[in-house]
Coordinates of C-alpha atoms and ligand atoms in Angstrom, one line a residue:
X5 CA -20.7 -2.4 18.9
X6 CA -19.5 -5.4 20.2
X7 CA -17.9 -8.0 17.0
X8 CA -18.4 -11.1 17.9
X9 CA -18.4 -14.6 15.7
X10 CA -21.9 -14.2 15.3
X11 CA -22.2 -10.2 14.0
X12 CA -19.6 -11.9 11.5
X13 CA -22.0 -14.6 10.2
X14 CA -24.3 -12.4 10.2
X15 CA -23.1 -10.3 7.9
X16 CA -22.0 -13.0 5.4
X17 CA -25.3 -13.3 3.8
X18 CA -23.6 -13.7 0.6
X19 CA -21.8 -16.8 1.1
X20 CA -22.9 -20.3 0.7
X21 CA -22.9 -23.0 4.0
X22 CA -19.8 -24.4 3.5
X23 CA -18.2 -21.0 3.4
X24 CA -19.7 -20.4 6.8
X25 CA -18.3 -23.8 8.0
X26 CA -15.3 -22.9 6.9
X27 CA -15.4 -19.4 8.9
X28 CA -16.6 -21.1 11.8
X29 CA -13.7 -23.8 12.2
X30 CA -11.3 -20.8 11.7
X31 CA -13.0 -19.1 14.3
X32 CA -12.4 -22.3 17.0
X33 CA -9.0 -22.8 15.7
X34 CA -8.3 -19.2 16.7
X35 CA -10.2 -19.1 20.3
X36 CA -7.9 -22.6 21.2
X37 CA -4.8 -20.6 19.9
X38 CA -5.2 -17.7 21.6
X39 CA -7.0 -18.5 24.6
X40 CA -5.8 -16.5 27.9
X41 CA -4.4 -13.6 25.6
X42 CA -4.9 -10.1 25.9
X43 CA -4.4 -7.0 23.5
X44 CA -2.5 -3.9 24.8
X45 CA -6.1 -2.6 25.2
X46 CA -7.3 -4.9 28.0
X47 CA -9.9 -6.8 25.5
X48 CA -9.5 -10.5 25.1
X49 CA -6.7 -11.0 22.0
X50 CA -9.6 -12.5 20.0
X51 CA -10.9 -9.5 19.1
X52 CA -8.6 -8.3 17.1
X53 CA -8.6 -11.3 14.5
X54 CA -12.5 -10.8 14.6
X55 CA -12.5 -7.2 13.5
X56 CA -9.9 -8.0 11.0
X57 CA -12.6 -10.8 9.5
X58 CA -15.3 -8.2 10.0
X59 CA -13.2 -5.5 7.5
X60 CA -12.7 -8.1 5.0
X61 CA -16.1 -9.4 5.7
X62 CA -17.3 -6.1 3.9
X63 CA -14.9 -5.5 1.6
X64 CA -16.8 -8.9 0.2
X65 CA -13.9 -11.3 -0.3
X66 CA -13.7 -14.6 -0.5
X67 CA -14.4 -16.9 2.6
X68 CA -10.5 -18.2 2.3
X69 CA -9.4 -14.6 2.9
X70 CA -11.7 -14.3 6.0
X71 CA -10.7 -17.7 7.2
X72 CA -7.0 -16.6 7.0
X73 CA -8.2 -12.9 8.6
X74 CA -9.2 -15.3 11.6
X75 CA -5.8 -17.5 11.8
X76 CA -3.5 -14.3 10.8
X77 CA -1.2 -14.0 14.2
X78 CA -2.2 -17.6 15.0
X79 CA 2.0 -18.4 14.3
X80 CA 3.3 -15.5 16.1
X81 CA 0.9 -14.3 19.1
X82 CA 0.5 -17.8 21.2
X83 CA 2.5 -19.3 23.2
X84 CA 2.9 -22.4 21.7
X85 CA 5.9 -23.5 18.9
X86 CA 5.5 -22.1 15.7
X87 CA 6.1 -25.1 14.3
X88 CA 3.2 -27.0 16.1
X89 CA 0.8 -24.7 15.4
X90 CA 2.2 -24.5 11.3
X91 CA 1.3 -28.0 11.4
X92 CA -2.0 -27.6 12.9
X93 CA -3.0 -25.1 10.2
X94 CA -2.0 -27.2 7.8
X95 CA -3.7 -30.5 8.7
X96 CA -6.9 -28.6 10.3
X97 CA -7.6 -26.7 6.7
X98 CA -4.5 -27.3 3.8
X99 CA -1.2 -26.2 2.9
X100 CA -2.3 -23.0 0.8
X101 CA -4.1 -21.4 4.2
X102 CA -1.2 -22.1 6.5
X103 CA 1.7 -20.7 3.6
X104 CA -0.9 -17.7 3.6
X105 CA -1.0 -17.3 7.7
X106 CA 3.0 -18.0 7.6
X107 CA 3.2 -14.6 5.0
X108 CA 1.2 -12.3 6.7
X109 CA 3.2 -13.3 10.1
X110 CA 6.7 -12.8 7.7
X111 CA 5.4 -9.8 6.6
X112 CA 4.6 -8.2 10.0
X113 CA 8.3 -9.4 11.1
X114 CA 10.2 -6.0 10.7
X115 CA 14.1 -5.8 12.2
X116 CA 14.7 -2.5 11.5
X117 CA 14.7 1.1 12.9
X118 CA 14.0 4.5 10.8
X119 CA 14.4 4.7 7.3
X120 CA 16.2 0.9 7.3
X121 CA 12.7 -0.3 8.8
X122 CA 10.9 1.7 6.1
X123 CA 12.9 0.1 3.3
X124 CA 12.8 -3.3 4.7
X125 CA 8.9 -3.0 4.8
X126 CA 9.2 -1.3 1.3
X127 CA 11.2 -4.5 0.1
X128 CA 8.4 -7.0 1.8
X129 CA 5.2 -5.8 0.6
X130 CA 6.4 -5.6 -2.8
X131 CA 7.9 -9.5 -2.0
X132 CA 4.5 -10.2 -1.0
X133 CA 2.6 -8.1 -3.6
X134 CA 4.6 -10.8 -6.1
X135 CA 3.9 -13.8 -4.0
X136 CA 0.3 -13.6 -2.9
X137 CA -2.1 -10.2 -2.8
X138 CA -3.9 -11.6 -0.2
X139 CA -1.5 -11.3 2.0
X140 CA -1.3 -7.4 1.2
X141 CA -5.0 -7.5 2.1
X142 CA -4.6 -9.0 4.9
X143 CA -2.0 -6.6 6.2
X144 CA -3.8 -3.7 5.3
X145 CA -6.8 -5.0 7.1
X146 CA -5.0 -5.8 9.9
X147 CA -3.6 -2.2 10.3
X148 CA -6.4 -0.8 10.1
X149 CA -7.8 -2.7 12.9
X150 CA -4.6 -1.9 14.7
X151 CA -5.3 2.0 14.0
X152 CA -8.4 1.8 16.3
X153 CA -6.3 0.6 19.0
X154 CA -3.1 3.5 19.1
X155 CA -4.9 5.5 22.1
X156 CA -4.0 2.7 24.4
X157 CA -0.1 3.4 23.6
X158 CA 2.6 5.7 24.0
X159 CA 2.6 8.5 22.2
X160 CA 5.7 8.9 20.2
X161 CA 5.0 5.1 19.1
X162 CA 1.3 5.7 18.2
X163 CA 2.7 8.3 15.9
X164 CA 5.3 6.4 14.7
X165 CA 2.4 3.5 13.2
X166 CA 0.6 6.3 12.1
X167 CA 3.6 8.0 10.2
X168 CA 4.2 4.7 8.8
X169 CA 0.6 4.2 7.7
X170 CA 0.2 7.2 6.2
X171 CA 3.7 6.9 4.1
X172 CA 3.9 3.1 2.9
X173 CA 0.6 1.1 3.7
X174 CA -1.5 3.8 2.2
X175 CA 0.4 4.9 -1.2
X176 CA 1.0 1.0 -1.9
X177 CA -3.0 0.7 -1.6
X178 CA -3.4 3.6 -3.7
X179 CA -1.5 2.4 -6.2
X180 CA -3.2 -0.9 -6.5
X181 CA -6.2 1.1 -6.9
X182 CA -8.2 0.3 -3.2
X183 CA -9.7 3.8 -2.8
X184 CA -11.6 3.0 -0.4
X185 CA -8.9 1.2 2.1
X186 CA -6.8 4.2 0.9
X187 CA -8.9 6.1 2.8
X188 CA -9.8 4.6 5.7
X189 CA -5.9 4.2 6.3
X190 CA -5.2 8.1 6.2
X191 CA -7.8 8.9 7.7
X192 CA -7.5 6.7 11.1
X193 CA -3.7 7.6 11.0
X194 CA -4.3 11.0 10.5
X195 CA -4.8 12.5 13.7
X196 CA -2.0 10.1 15.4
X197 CA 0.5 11.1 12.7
X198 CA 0.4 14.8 12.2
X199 CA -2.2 16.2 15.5
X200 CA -2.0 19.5 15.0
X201 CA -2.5 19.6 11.6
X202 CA -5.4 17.8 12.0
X203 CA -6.6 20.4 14.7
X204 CA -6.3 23.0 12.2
X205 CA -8.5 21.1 9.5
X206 CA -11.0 20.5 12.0
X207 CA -11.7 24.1 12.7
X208 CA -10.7 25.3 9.3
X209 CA -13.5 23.2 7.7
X210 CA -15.5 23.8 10.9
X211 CA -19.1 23.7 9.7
X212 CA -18.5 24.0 5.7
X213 CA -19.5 20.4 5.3
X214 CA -22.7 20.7 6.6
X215 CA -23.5 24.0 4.4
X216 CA -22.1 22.1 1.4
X217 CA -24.2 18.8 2.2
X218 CA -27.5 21.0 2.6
X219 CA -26.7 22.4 -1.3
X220 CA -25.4 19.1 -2.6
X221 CA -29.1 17.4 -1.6
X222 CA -30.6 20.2 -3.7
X223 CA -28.2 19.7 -6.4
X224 CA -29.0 16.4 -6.5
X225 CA -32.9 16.5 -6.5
X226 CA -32.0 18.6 -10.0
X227 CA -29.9 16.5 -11.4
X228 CA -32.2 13.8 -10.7
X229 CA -35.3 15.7 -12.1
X230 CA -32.7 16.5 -15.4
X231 CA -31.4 12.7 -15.9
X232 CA -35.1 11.8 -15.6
X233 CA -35.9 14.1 -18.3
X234 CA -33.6 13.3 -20.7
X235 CA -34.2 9.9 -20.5
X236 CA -30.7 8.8 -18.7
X237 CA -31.5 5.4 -16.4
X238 CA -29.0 5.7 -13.4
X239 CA -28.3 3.2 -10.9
X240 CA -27.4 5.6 -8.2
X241 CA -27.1 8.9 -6.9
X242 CA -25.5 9.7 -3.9
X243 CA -23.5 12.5 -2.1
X244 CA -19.6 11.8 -1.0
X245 CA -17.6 13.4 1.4
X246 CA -13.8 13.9 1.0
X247 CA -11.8 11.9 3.0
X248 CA -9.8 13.9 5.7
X249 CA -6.5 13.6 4.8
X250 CA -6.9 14.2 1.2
X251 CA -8.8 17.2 1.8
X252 CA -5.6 18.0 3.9
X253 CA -3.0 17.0 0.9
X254 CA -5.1 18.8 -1.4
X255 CA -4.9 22.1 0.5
X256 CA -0.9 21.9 1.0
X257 CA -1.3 21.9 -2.9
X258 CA -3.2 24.8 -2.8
X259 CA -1.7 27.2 -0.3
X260 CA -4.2 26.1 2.3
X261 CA -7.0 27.9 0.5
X262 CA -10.5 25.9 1.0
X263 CA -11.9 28.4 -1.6
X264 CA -9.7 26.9 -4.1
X265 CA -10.9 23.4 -3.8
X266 CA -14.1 22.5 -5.3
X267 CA -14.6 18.5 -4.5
X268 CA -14.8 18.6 -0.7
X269 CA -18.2 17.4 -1.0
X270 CA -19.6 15.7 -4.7
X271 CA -22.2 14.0 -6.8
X272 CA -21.9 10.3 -7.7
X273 CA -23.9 9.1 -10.3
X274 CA -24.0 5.4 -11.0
X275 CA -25.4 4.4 -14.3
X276 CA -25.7 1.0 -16.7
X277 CA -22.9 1.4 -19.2
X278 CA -20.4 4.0 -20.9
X279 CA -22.6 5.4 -23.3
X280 CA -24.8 6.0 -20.2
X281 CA -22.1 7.9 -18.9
X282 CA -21.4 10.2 -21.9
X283 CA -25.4 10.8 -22.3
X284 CA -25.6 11.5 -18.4
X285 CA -22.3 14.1 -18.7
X286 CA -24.1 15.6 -21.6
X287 CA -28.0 16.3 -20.2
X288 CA -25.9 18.0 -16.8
X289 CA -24.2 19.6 -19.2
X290 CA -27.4 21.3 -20.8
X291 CA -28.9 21.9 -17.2
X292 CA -25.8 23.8 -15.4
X293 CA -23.0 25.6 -16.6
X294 CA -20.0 23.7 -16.6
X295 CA -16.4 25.3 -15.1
X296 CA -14.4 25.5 -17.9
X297 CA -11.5 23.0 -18.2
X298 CA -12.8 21.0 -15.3
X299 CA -14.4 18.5 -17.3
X300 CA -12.3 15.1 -16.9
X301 CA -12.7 12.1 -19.0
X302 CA -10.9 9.3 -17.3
X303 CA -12.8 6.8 -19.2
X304 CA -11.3 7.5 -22.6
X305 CA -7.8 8.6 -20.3
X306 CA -8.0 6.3 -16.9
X307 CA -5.6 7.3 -14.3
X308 CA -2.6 5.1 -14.0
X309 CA -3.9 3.4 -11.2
X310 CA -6.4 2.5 -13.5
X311 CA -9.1 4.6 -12.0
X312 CA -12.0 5.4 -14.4
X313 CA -14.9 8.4 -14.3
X314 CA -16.2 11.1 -15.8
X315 CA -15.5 14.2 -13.6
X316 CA -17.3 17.5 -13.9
X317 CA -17.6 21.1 -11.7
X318 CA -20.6 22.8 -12.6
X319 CA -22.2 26.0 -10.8
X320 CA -25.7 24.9 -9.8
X321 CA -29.1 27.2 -9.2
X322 CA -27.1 29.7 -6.4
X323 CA -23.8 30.3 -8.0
X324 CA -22.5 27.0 -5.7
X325 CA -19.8 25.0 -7.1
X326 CA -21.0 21.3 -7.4
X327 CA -18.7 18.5 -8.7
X328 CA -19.9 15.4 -10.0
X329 CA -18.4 12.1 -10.9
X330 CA -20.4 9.6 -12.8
X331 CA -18.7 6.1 -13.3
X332 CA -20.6 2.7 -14.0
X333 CA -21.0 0.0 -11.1
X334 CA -17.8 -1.7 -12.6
X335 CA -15.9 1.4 -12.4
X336 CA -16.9 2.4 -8.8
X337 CA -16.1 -1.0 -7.3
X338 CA -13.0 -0.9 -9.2
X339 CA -12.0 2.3 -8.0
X340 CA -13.1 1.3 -4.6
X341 CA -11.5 -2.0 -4.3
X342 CA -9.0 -1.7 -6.7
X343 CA -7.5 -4.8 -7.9
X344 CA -9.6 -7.2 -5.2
X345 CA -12.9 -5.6 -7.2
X346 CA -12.7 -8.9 -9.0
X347 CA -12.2 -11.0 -5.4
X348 CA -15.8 -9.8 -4.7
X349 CA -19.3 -11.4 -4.6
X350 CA -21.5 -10.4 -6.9
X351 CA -24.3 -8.2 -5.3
X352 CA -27.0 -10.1 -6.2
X353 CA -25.4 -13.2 -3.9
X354 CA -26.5 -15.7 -6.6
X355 CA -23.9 -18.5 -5.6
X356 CA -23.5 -19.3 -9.5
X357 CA -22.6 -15.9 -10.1
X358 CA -20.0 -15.8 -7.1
X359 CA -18.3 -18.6 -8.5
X360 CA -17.9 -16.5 -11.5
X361 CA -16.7 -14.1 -10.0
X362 CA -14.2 -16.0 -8.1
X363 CA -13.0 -17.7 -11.6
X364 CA -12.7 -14.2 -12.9
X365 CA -10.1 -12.6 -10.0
X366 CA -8.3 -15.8 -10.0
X367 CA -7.1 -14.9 -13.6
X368 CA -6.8 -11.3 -12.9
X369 CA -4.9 -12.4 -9.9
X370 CA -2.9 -14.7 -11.6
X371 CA -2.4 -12.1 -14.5
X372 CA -0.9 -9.6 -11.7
X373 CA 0.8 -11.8 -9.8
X374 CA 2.8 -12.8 -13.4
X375 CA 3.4 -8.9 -13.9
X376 CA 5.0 -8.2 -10.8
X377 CA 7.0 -11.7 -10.3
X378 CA 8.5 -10.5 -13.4
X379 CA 11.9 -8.3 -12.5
X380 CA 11.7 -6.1 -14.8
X381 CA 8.2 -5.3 -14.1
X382 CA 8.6 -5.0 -10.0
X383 CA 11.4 -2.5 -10.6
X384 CA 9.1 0.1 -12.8
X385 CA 6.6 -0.4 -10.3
X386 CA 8.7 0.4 -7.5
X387 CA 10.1 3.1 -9.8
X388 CA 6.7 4.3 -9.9
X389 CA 6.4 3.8 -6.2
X390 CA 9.7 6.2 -5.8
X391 CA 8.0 8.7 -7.4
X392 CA 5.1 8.7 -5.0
X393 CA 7.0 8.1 -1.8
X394 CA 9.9 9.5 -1.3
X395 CA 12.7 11.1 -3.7
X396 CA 16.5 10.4 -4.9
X397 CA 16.4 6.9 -4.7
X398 CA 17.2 4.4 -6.9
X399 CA 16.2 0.4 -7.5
X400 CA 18.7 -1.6 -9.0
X401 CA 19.5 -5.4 -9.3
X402 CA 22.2 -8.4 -8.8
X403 CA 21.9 -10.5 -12.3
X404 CA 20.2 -12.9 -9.6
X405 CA 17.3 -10.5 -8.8
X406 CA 18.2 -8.8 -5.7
X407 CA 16.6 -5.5 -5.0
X408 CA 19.5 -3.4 -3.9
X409 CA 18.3 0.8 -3.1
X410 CA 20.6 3.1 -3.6
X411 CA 20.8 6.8 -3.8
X412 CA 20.5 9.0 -6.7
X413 CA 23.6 9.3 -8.7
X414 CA 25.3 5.7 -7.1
X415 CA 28.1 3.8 -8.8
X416 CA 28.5 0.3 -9.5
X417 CA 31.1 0.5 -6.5
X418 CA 28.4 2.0 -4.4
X419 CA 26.6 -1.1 -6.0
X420 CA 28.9 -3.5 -4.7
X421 CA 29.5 -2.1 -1.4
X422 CA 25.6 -2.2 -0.9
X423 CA 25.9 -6.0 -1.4
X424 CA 28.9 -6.9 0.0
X425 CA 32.1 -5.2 1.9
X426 CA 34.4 -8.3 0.1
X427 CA 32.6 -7.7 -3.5
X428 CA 33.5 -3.8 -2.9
X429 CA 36.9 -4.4 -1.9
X430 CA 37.8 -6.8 -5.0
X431 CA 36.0 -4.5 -7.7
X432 CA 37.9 -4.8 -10.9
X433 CA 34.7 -3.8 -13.3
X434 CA 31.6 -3.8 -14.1
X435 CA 28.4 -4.8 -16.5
X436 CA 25.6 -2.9 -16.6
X437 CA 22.3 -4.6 -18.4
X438 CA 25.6 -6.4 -20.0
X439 CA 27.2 -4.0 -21.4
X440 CA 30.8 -3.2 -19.7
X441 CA 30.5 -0.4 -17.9
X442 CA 33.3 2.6 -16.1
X443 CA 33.1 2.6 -12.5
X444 CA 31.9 5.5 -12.3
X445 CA 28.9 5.3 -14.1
X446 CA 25.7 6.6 -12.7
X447 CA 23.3 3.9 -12.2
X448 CA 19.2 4.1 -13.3
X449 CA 16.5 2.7 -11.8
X450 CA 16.1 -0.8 -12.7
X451 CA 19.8 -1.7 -14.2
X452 CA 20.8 -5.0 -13.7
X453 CA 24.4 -4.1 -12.2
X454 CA 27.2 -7.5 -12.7
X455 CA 30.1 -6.8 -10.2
X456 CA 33.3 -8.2 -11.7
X457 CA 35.3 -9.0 -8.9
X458 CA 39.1 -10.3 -8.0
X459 CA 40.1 -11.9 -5.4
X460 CA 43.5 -11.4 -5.8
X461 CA 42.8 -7.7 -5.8
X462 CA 44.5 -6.3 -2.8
X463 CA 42.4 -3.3 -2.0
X464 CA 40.0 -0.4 -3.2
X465 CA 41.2 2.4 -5.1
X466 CA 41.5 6.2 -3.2
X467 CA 40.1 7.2 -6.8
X468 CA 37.4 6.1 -5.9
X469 CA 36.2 8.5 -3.4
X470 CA 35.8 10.9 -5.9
X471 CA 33.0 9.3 -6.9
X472 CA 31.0 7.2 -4.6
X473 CA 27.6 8.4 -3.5
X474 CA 27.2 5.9 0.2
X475 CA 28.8 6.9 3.1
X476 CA 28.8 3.0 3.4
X477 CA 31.1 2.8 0.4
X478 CA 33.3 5.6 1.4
X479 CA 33.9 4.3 5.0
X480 CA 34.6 0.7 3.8
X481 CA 37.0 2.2 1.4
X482 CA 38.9 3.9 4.1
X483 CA 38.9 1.3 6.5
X484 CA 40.5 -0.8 3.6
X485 CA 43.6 1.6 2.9
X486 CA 44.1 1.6 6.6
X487 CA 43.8 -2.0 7.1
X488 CA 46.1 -2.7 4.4
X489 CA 48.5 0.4 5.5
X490 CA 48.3 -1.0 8.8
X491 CA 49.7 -4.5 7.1
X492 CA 52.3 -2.9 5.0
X493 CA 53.3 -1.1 7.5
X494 CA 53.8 -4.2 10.1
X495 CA 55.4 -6.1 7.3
X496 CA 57.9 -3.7 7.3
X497 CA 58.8 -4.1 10.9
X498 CA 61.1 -6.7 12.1
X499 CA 60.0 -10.2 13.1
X500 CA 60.1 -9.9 16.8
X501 CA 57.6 -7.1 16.6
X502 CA 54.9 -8.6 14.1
X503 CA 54.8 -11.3 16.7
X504 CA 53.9 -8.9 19.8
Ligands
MN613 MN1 -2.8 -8.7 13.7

């Protein structure tokens, strides 16, 4: 379907007028900017920053974040000066929505190739993540919108978005708890990213969902008969598919065994409160037979993304393994939308209780934003991060807060080589979280590494190569004993030939 201005407004029946002002005047502002343009795909530019505004539209933010999804390439994809058009922003709305434009336009500014690019992205999210979450929002909308787009280019570059999808965007939404964007990510990425993999899925699960959906809508007229009975109110009841790509994770955990996995297809249950929950788990309980030791109480134990449900496997009437969840409305928009749960309206669309709602993710927002500006803070996370993304890495830090990845097993020279060839060269010592430390010392995750440095220190030690980790370290180390061999050894010639 076509996504025009008007599908948008359309849409926004929770938000008051001047929200829909606002929206429309973002939507002009754009049109001027990028009037003429076109997308890779042939389709005017403009409807990209539309489908952007519809994602966030349902995600139910704020109307500031779809105003900004509107105005996001505003700065880079026009012809006109940045500057100008910063200026513009800022007079035609305020100063918070054209810093916000300027970040998501900083943020999509990558230099680098290969793992460099990947760590440089790494490095800028979690800059952003500290500055302003919207911004992360923002992006992840806007690559998912870009997803739609990769059959229109080159191969190896459609698979090189979709690699990087699947490793940073997604894992970083994961961990701030957006299931549902977690989701959608992998799963447009998937086929682009790994294509025969995704072949195999397809015919591997070829058919299974539809004879699991056929006993999951008998499954659930029982439970709903059994809730009813024992005098449980729910909310909700409703079948969920497994996303794709987890389905496809999962199996790699599993030796590729579908048998083995029992969630492809489950029960939700939404219900009132916790106690609800426990006195739901306990009448399904008393109708099937649970599987032993697949009962999960992430309410009492929530996941460290914060995600909260009860989880059970139960065999139902035929011997079919049936999984249910059961989580309260808080919960499943929590587990859904993470961290912008509290950035959304209220269902009800009562405008007092949207401004509540707003008051409330401000603090949370604010009470995030505090967490991760901290240093200490952003390196456990990114610690965290490590263990999710890749391996053998280490996060450390310049007593200024600096960010400097290393790997595993790295020195403080490795340290200072890492920051600067000059600060490697005139190493005398080091402090380590203050403490003096050897040279040699193998650094942790989150030190806060204090190069002592001499300037009057001619050159590295060849000791030292018997310890550094970098191939950056060693070569600058080598370089050095032949740049100052190289002088010693013209010192030593005569006059007449130094000067040649
Ligand atoms: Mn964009």
């Amino acid at each position: 379907m076509l996504q025009t201005i008007e599908t948008l407004i359309l849409k926004m029946t929770n938000y008051s007028t001047e929200d829909i002002v606002l929206v429309r005047k973002a939507y002009e502002f754009a049109k001027n900017t990028h009037d003429g343009q076109m997308r890779v795909s042939g389709q005017p530019y403009l409807s990209h920053p539309l489908g952007v505004a519809h994602l966030i539209v349902e995600m139910n933010m704020p109307a500031r974040i779809i105003t900004a999804a509107l105005l996001h390439d505003v700065l880079e994809d026009t012809s006109l000066p940045q500057q100008q058009v910063y200026k513009e922003l800022r007079d035609t709305f305020d100063s918070d929505m054209a810093r916000l434009v300027e970040r998501v336009t900083k943020l999509s500014r990558v230099r680098y190739r290969g793992m460099e690019r990947y760590l440089e992205n790494l490095r800028k999210m979690f800059i952003a993540m500290a500055e302003d979450l919207r911004v992360v929002v923002l992006k992840f909308a806007d690559r998912l919108h870009n997803l739609q787009d990769l059959n229109v280019l080159p191969k190896h570059k459609a698979q090189r978005v979709a690699i990087e999808t699947i490793e940073l965007y997604a894992p970083i939404a994961k961990r701030l708890g957006m299931g549902e964007l977690t989701g959608q990510l992998e799963d447009a990425a998937f086929p682009h990213a790994y294509p025969k993999e995704y072949e195999w899925l397809k015919n591997l699960i070829k058919g299974k969902y539809e004879e699991k959906e056929r006993h999951l809508q008998k499954a659930k007229k029982q439970a709903q008969e059994t809730l009813i009975s024992y005098d449980v109110g729910y909310l909700d009841i409703s079948g969920r598919t497994k996303n794709f790509y987890s389905l496809y994770q999962k199996l790699l955990r599993y030796n590729r065994n579908l048998l083995k996995i029992y969630d492809l297809v489950a029960l939700r249950i939404i219900v009132q409160d916790v106690p609800d929950c426990y006195a739901a788990l306990g009448a399904l309980h008393s109708r099937f037979a649970p599987l032993k030791g697949r009962i999960k109480d992430y309410i009492a134990q929530p996941k460290p993304n914060g995600y909260r449900s009860l989880h059970t496997t139960v065999f139902d009437d035929d011997g079919e393994i049936v999984e249910f969840q059961i989580r309260t409305k808080e919960m499943h928009d929590e587990s859904e939308y993470g961290i912008a749960a509290h950035w959304r309206y209220s269902e009800t669309g009562k405008k007092k209780n949207a401004k509540n709602q707003q008051a409330k993710w401000m603090t949370e927002l604010a009470r995030v934003q505090k967490d991760l500006s901290d240093r200490k803070m952003l390196l456990e996370t990114l610690e965290e991060l490590k263990i999710d993304i890749f391996q053998n890495r280490i996060f450390v830090s310049t007593p200024r807060g600096d960010i400097i990845d290393l790997p595993e097993d790295s020195t403080p020279i490795d340290f200072a080589y890492a920051v600067h060839s000059d600060l490697g060269n005139h190493c005398i010592g080091a402090q380590i979280n203050d403490e003096p430390a050897p040279l040699d010392t193998k650094l942790k995750s989150s030190d806060v590494v204090r190069i002592i440095a001499d300037p009057k220190r001619r050159s590295p030690s060849s000791d030292w190569l018997k310890f550094v980790k970098t191939r950056q370290a060693k070569e600058r180390i080598k370089a050095a004993q032949k740049t100052n061999f190289t002088k010693w050894f013209v010192n030593k010639l005569p006059q007449k030939k130094k000067k040649a």
